[in-house]
PDB file of C-alpha atoms in Angstrom:
ATOM      1  CA  MET A  31     128.689 147.282  80.767  1.00 52.00           C
ATOM      2  CA  PRO A  32     128.185 144.024  78.837  1.00 55.00           C
ATOM      3  CA  ASP A  33     130.640 143.226  76.092  1.00 54.00           C
ATOM      4  CA  GLU A  34     129.578 142.734  72.458  1.00 54.00           C
ATOM      5  CA  GLU A  35     129.769 138.928  72.721  1.00 54.00           C
ATOM      6  CA  SER A  36     127.305 138.634  75.652  1.00 58.00           C
ATOM      7  CA  ILE A  37     124.782 140.834  73.836  1.00 60.00           C
ATOM      8  CA  ASP A  38     124.987 138.624  70.741  1.00 68.00           C
ATOM      9  CA  THR A  39     124.788 135.320  72.627  1.00 85.00           C
ATOM     10  CA  ARG A  40     121.871 136.240  74.918  1.00 86.00           C
ATOM     11  CA  ASN A  41     119.126 136.218  72.341  1.00 88.00           C
ATOM     12  CA  VAL A  42     116.345 134.354  74.216  1.00 90.00           C
ATOM     13  CA  ARG A  43     113.867 136.595  76.033  1.00 89.00           C
ATOM     14  CA  PHE A  44     111.725 135.760  79.082  1.00 89.00           C
ATOM     15  CA  HIS A  45     108.753 137.887  80.025  1.00 90.00           C
ATOM     16  CA  PHE A  46     106.625 137.574  83.148  1.00 89.00           C
ATOM     17  CA  ARG A  47     104.393 139.709  85.308  1.00 94.00           C
ATOM     18  CA  THR A  48     104.438 140.350  89.058  1.00 94.00           C
ATOM     19  CA  THR A  49     102.225 142.120  91.536  1.00 96.00           C
ATOM     20  CA  GLU A  50     103.358 145.431  92.996  1.00 97.00           C
ATOM     21  CA  GLU A  51     104.243 143.620  96.242  1.00 96.00           C
ATOM     22  CA  GLU A  52     106.324 140.982  94.418  1.00 95.00           C
ATOM     23  CA  ALA A  53     108.126 143.684  92.432  1.00 95.00           C
ATOM     24  CA  ALA A  54     108.909 145.550  95.662  1.00 96.00           C
ATOM     25  CA  LEU A  55     110.337 142.351  97.190  1.00 94.00           C
ATOM     26  CA  ILE A  56     112.496 141.764  94.118  1.00 94.00           C
ATOM     27  CA  ARG A  57     113.797 145.348  94.223  1.00 94.00           C
ATOM     28  CA  GLU A  58     114.459 145.072  97.969  1.00 94.00           C
ATOM     29  CA  ARG A  59     116.460 141.866  97.560  1.00 91.00           C
ATOM     30  CA  MET A  60     118.412 143.350  94.681  1.00 92.00           C
ATOM     31  CA  ALA A  61     119.250 146.400  96.814  1.00 94.00           C
ATOM     32  CA  ARG A  62     120.368 144.217  99.742  1.00 91.00           C
ATOM     33  CA  LEU A  63     122.747 142.412  97.385  1.00 88.00           C
ATOM     34  CA  GLY A  64     123.916 145.608  95.738  1.00 90.00           C
ATOM     35  CA  ILE A  65     122.654 144.524  92.307  1.00 90.00           C
ATOM     36  CA  THR A  66     121.231 147.190  90.000  1.00 93.00           C
ATOM     37  CA  ASN A  67     120.750 145.139  86.814  1.00 93.00           C
ATOM     38  CA  LEU A  68     117.402 143.315  86.933  1.00 93.00           C
ATOM     39  CA  GLY A  69     118.336 140.954  84.087  1.00 91.00           C
ATOM     40  CA  ALA A  70     121.543 139.881  85.833  1.00 89.00           C
ATOM     41  CA  TYR A  71     119.681 139.386  89.114  1.00 91.00           C
ATOM     42  CA  MET A  72     116.927 137.295  87.511  1.00 92.00           C
ATOM     43  CA  ARG A  73     119.471 135.150  85.622  1.00 90.00           C
ATOM     44  CA  GLN A  74     121.415 134.500  88.833  1.00 87.00           C
ATOM     45  CA  ALA A  75     118.229 133.732  90.793  1.00 88.00           C
ATOM     46  CA  ALA A  76     116.913 131.365  88.109  1.00 89.00           C
ATOM     47  CA  ILE A  77     120.210 129.579  87.494  1.00 90.00           C
ATOM     48  CA  ASN A  78     121.728 129.480  90.984  1.00 87.00           C
ATOM     49  CA  GLY A  79     118.653 129.970  93.150  1.00 82.00           C
ATOM     50  CA  TYR A  80     117.476 127.537  95.767  1.00 74.00           C
ATOM     51  CA  HIS A  81     114.542 125.430  94.587  1.00 66.00           C
ATOM     52  CA  ILE A  82     112.466 123.060  96.700  1.00 69.00           C
ATOM     53  CA  ASN A  83     110.429 120.286  95.125  1.00 70.00           C
ATOM     54  CA  VAL A  84     108.266 118.658  97.779  1.00 72.00           C
ATOM     55  CA  ASP A  85     107.024 115.098  97.320  1.00 76.00           C
ATOM     56  CA  LEU A  86     103.824 114.792  99.356  1.00 78.00           C
ATOM     57  CA  SER A  87     103.285 111.045  98.863  1.00 82.00           C
ATOM     58  CA  ASP A  88     104.565 110.346 102.399  1.00 80.00           C
ATOM     59  CA  VAL A  89     102.186 112.942 103.817  1.00 82.00           C
ATOM     60  CA  ARG A  90      99.286 111.308 101.945  1.00 83.00           C
ATOM     61  CA  GLU A  91     100.260 107.958 103.474  1.00 82.00           C
ATOM     62  CA  LEU A  92     100.405 109.577 106.910  1.00 83.00           C
ATOM     63  CA  VAL A  93      96.922 111.056 106.458  1.00 85.00           C
ATOM     64  CA  SER A  94      95.635 107.653 105.368  1.00 84.00           C
ATOM     65  CA  LEU A  95      97.126 105.988 108.449  1.00 82.00           C
ATOM     66  CA  LEU A  96      95.634 108.702 110.655  1.00 84.00           C
ATOM     67  CA  ARG A  97      92.228 108.040 109.096  1.00 86.00           C
ATOM     68  CA  TYR A  98      92.537 104.283 109.747  1.00 82.00           C
ATOM     69  CA  CYS A  99      93.546 104.869 113.354  1.00 81.00           C
ATOM     70  CA  SER A 100      90.739 107.332 114.017  1.00 83.00           C
ATOM     71  CA  ASN A 101      88.191 104.953 112.448  1.00 84.00           C
ATOM     72  CA  ASN A 102      89.448 102.106 114.641  1.00 81.00           C
ATOM     73  CA  ILE A 103      89.332 104.271 117.757  1.00 83.00           C
ATOM     74  CA  ASN A 104      85.759 105.307 116.938  1.00 84.00           C
ATOM     75  CA  GLN A 105      84.709 101.676 116.390  1.00 84.00           C
ATOM     76  CA  ILE A 106      86.334 100.568 119.642  1.00 83.00           C
ATOM     77  CA  ALA A 107      84.732 103.450 121.558  1.00 83.00           C
ATOM     78  CA  LYS A 108      81.321 102.633 120.095  1.00 85.00           C
ATOM     79  CA  ARG A 109      81.676  98.946 121.003  1.00 82.00           C
ATOM     80  CA  ALA A 110      82.907  99.814 124.491  1.00 82.00           C
ATOM     81  CA  ASN A 111      79.882 102.077 125.021  1.00 84.00           C
ATOM     82  CA  GLU A 112      77.478  99.418 123.744  1.00 86.00           C
ATOM     83  CA  THR A 113      78.923  96.278 125.357  1.00 84.00           C
ATOM     84  CA  ARG A 114      81.099  97.745 128.135  1.00 80.00           C
ATOM     85  CA  SER A 115      83.991  95.543 126.885  1.00 80.00           C
ATOM     86  CA  ILE A 116      86.982  95.938 124.576  1.00 80.00           C
ATOM     87  CA  TYR A 117      88.624  93.093 122.670  1.00 80.00           C
ATOM     88  CA  GLU A 118      92.345  92.572 123.069  1.00 83.00           C
ATOM     89  CA  ALA A 119      92.717  91.977 119.302  1.00 84.00           C
ATOM     90  CA  ASP A 120      91.244  95.421 118.600  1.00 81.00           C
ATOM     91  CA  ILE A 121      93.720  97.066 120.943  1.00 81.00           C
ATOM     92  CA  GLU A 122      96.632  95.148 119.361  1.00 85.00           C
ATOM     93  CA  ASP A 123      95.503  96.169 115.853  1.00 83.00           C
ATOM     94  CA  LEU A 124      95.281  99.764 116.992  1.00 83.00           C
ATOM     95  CA  ARG A 125      98.766  99.586 118.541  1.00 84.00           C
ATOM     96  CA  GLN A 126     100.240  98.209 115.287  1.00 87.00           C
ATOM     97  CA  ARG A 127      98.605 100.936 113.218  1.00 83.00           C
ATOM     98  CA  TYR A 128      99.819 103.518 115.713  1.00 84.00           C
ATOM     99  CA  ASP A 129     103.385 102.168 115.311  1.00 86.00           C
ATOM    100  CA  LYS A 130     103.091 102.482 111.513  1.00 84.00           C
ATOM    101  CA  LEU A 131     101.831 106.000 111.980  1.00 85.00           C
ATOM    102  CA  TRP A 132     104.865 106.915 114.088  1.00 85.00           C
ATOM    103  CA  ASP A 133     107.228 105.305 111.565  1.00 85.00           C
ATOM    104  CA  ALA A 134     105.654 107.329 108.742  1.00 85.00           C
ATOM    105  CA  ALA A 135     105.826 110.555 110.781  1.00 85.00           C
ATOM    106  CA  ASN A 136     109.485 109.927 111.660  1.00 86.00           C
ATOM    107  CA  GLY A 137     110.270 109.278 107.982  1.00 84.00           C
ATOM    108  CA  ILE A 138     108.678 112.564 106.967  1.00 83.00           C
ATOM    109  CA  LEU A 139     110.538 114.446 109.699  1.00 83.00           C
ATOM    110  CA  ALA A 140     113.845 112.861 108.658  1.00 83.00           C
ATOM    111  CA  GLY A 141     113.216 113.924 105.049  1.00 80.00           C
ATOM    112  CA  LEU A 142     112.370 117.463 106.088  1.00 78.00           C
ATOM    113  CA  ALA A 143     115.502 117.629 108.249  1.00 79.00           C
ATOM    114  CA  LYS A 144     117.623 116.998 105.135  1.00 79.00           C
ATOM    115  CA  ILE A 145     116.346 120.203 103.525  1.00 72.00           C
ATOM    116  CA  LYS A 146     118.909 122.913 104.112  1.00 62.00           C
TER     117      LYS A 146
END
């Protein structure tokens, strides 16, 4: 049972709604932890819970590089079909873009690996 001091100091209220499914999940997790006080559980979850903030700027860069590579491949394929030849400079440009693509993908994977 809370003491008089905690009742007096906790004077800010939060109110939110959930679906029936979300409420069932909350109750299930509380039961697994042996917690019966919803307010105590929500305080602990909000204060000490695990939060993930994902920065998608690297993914946007990766998508952009993928778009460049696919455009270059399409242009090279079209030229090869029309002229039956491929320029070495086009292949080198494609290889460099492909390397950048791999570097970006490896950077994203390394960042994701740090999430525990």
